[in-house]
Coordinates of C-alpha atoms in Angstrom, one line a residue:
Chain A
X201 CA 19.7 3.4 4.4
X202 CA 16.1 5.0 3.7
X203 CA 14.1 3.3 6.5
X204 CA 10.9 3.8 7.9
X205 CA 10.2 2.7 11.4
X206 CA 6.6 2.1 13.1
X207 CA 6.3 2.1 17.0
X208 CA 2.7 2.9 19.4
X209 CA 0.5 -0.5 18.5
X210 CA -0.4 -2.6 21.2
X211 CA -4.0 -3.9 23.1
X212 CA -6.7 -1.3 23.7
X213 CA -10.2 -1.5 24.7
X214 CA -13.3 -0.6 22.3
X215 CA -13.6 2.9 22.7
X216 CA -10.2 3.9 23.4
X217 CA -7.5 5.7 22.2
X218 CA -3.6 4.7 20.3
X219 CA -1.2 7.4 18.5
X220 CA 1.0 5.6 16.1
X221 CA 4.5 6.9 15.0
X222 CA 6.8 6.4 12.2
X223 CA 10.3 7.7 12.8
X224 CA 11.7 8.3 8.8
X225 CA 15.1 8.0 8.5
X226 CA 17.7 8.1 5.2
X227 CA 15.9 10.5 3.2
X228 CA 14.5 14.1 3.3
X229 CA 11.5 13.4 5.5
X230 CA 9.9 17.1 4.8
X231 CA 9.8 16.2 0.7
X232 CA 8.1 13.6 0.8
X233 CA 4.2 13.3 1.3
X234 CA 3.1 9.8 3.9
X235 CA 0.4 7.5 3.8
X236 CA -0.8 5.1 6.8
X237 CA -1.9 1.7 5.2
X238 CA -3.5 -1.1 7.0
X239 CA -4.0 -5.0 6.7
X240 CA -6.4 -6.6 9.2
X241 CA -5.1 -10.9 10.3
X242 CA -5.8 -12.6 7.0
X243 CA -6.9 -9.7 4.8
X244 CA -5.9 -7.5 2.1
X245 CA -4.3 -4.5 2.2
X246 CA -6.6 -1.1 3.1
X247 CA -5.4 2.3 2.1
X248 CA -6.1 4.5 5.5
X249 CA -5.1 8.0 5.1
X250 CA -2.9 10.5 3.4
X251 CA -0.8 13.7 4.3
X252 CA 1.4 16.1 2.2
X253 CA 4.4 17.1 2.6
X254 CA 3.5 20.1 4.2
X255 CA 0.8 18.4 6.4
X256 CA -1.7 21.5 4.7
X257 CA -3.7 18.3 2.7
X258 CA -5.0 15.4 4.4
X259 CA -7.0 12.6 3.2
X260 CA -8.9 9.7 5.3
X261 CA -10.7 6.5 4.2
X262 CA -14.3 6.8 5.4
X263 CA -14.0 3.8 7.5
X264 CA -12.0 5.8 9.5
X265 CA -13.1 9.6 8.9
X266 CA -14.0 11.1 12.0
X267 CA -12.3 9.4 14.3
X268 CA -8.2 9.2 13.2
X269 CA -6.4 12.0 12.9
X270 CA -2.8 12.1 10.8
X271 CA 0.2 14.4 11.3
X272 CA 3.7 14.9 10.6
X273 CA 6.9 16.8 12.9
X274 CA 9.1 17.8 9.9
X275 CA 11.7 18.6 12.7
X276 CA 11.6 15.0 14.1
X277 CA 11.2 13.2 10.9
X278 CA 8.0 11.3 11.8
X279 CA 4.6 10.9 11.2
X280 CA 1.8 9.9 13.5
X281 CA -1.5 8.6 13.2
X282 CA -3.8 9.3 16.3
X283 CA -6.7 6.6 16.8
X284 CA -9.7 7.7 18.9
X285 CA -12.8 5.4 19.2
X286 CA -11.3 2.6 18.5
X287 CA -13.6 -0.5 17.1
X288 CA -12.6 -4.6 16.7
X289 CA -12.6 -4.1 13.0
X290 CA -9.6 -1.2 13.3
X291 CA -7.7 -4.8 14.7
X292 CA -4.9 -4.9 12.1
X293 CA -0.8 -4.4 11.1
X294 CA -0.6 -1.1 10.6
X295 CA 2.0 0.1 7.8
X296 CA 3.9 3.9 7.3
X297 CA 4.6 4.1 3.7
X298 CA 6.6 6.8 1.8
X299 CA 4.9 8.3 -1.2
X300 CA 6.9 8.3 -4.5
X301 CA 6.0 10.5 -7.7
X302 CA 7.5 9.6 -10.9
X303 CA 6.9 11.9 -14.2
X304 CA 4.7 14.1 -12.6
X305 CA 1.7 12.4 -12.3
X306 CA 2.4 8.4 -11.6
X307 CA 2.5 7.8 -7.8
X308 CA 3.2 4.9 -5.8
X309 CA 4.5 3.8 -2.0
X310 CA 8.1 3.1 -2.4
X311 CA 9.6 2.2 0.7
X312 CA 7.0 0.6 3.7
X313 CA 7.9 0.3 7.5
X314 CA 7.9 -3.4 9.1
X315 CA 4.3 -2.3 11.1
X316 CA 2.8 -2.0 14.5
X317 CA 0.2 -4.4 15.6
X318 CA -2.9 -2.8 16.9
X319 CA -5.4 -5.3 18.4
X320 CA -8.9 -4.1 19.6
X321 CA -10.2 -6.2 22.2
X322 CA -11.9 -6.2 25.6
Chain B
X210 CA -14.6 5.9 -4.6
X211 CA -12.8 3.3 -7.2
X212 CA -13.1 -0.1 -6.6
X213 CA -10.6 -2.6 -7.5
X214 CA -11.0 -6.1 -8.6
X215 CA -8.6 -8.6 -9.2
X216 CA -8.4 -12.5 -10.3
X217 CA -8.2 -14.8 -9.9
X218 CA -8.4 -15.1 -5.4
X219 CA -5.6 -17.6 -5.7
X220 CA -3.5 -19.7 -8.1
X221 CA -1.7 -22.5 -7.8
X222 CA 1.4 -22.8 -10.4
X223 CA 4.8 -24.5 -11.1
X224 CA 8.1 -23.3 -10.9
X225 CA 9.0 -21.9 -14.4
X226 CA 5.0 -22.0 -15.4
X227 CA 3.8 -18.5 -17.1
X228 CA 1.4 -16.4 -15.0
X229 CA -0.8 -13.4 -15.3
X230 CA -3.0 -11.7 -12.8
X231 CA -5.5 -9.3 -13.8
X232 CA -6.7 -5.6 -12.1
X233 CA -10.0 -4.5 -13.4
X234 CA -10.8 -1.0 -11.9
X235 CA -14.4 0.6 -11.9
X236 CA -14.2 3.4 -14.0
X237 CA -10.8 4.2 -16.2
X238 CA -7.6 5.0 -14.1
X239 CA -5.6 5.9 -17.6
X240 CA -2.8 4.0 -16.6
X241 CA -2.4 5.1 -12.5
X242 CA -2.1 1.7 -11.9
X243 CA 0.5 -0.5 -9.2
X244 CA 1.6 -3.3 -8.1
X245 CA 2.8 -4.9 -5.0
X246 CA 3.9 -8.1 -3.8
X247 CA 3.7 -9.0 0.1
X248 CA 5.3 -12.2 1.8
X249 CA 3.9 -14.0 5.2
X250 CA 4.6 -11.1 7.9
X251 CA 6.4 -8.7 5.6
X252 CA 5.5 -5.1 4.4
X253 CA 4.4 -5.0 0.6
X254 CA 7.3 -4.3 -2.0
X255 CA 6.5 -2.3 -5.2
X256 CA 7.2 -4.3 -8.2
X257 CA 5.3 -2.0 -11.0
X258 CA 4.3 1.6 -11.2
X259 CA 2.8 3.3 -13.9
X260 CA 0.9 -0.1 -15.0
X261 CA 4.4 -0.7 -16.8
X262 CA 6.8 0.5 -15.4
X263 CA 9.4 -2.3 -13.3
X264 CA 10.6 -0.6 -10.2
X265 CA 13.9 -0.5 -9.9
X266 CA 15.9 -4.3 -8.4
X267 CA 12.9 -6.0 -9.7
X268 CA 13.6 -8.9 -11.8
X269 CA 12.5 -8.4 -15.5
X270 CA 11.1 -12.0 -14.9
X271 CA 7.8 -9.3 -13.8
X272 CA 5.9 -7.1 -16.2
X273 CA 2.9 -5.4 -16.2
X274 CA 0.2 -3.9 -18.9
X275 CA -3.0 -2.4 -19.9
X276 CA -4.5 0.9 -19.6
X277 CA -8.2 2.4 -19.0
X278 CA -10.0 -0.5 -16.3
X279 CA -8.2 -3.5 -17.7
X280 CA -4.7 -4.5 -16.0
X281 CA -2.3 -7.5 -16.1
X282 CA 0.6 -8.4 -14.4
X283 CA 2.8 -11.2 -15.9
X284 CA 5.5 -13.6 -14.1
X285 CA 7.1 -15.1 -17.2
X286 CA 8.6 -17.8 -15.4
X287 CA 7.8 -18.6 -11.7
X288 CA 11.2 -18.7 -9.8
X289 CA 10.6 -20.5 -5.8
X290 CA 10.6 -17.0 -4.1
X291 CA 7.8 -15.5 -6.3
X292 CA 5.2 -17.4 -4.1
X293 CA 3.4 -14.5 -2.6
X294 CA 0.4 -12.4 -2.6
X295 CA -0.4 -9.9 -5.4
X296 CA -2.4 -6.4 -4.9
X297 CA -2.9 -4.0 -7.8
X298 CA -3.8 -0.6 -6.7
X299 CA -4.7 2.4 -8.1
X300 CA -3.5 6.3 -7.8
X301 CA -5.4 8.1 -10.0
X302 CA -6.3 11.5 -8.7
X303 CA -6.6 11.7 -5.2
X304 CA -7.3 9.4 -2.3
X305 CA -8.5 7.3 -1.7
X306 CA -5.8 5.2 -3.3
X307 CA -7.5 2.1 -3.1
X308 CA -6.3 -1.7 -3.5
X309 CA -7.1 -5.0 -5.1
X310 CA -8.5 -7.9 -2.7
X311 CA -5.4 -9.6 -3.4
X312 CA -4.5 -12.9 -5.6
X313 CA -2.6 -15.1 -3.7
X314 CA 0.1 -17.4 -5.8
X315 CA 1.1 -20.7 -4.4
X316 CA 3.1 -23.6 -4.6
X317 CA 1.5 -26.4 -7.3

């Protein structure tokens, strides 16, 4: 079964740190390029950041340029998303989704993890 | 960036009632265009890619059209477990790959 698995959210401070992982199972984890999506309590869906399949490309909204950093362990299957500086407004369900490419040139996320809930607050 | 806008916020429909949703996006996306449907405390499922294109286990109940900035997505005939919220989102080039505000779809 093609599953993808988030663990790593929790309670943190303003100011502090959180690495996220999504463990990638059922598929051939090193093809695939990743994306982190968000979705703060009671809002719509936020596109975070992007890595390839390689991990060479990366890509980060600017809401969170500067301070999250995205990677992937080809070997383990997973991909991680470390959070430094954390603010209230990073509060939200945090979502690993698989990029899919169809024809070349349409792309979409395919198959999503359940999410790990990182709440920012002192 | 592209911004996405959809409408309407939320809808309130019947079961078996006709629905459409429109995506407008700020400049033309050709047809790079997605969408997603996301229950109460579940991840987003892909029901369209390609503006047109049904995923595959999606009912045919769901279509989806347009091309350029001007996008619809069309529930021909509300069935109890379509009750959800809606996001269009657009790939076109690279990221950001940014989404719609959402149109949530309830019970009438």
């Amino acid at each position: 079964e093609v599953q993808l698995v988030e663990s790593g959210g929790g309670l943190v401070q303003p100011g502090g740190s959180l690495r996220l992982s999504c463990a990638a199972s059922g598929f051939t984890f090193s093809s695939y390029e990743m994306n982190w999506v968000r979705q703060a309590p009671g809002k719509g869906l936020e596109w975070v950041s992007y890595i390839s399949s390689s991990g060479n490309t990366i890509y980060y909204a600017d809401s969170v340029k500067g301070r999250f950093t995205i990677s992937r362990d080809n070997a383990k299957n997973s991909l991680y998303l470390q959070m430094n500086s954390l603010r209230a407004e990073d509060t939200a369900v945090y979502y690993c989704a698989r990029k899919q490419i169809a024809e070349l040139y349409y792309y979409y996320m395919d198959v999503w993890g359940k999410g790990t809930t990182v709440t920012v607050s002192s | 960036d592209i911004q996405m806008t959809q409408s309407p916020s939320s809808l309130s429909a019947s079961v078996g009632d006709r629905v459409t949703i429109t995506c407008r996006a700020s400049q033309s996306i050709s047809n790079y265009l997605n969408w997603y449907q996301q229950k109460p405390g579940k991840a987003p499922k892909l029901l369209i890619y390609a503006a047109s294109s049904l995923q595959s286990g999606v009912p045919s109940r769901f279509s989806g059209s347009g091309s350029g900035t001007d996008f619809t997505l069309t529930i021909s005939s509300l069935q109890p477990e379509d009750f959800a919220t809606y996001y269009c989102q657009q790939s076109y080039s690279t990221p950001p790959y940014t989404f719609g505000q959402g149109t949530k779809l309830e019970i009438k």
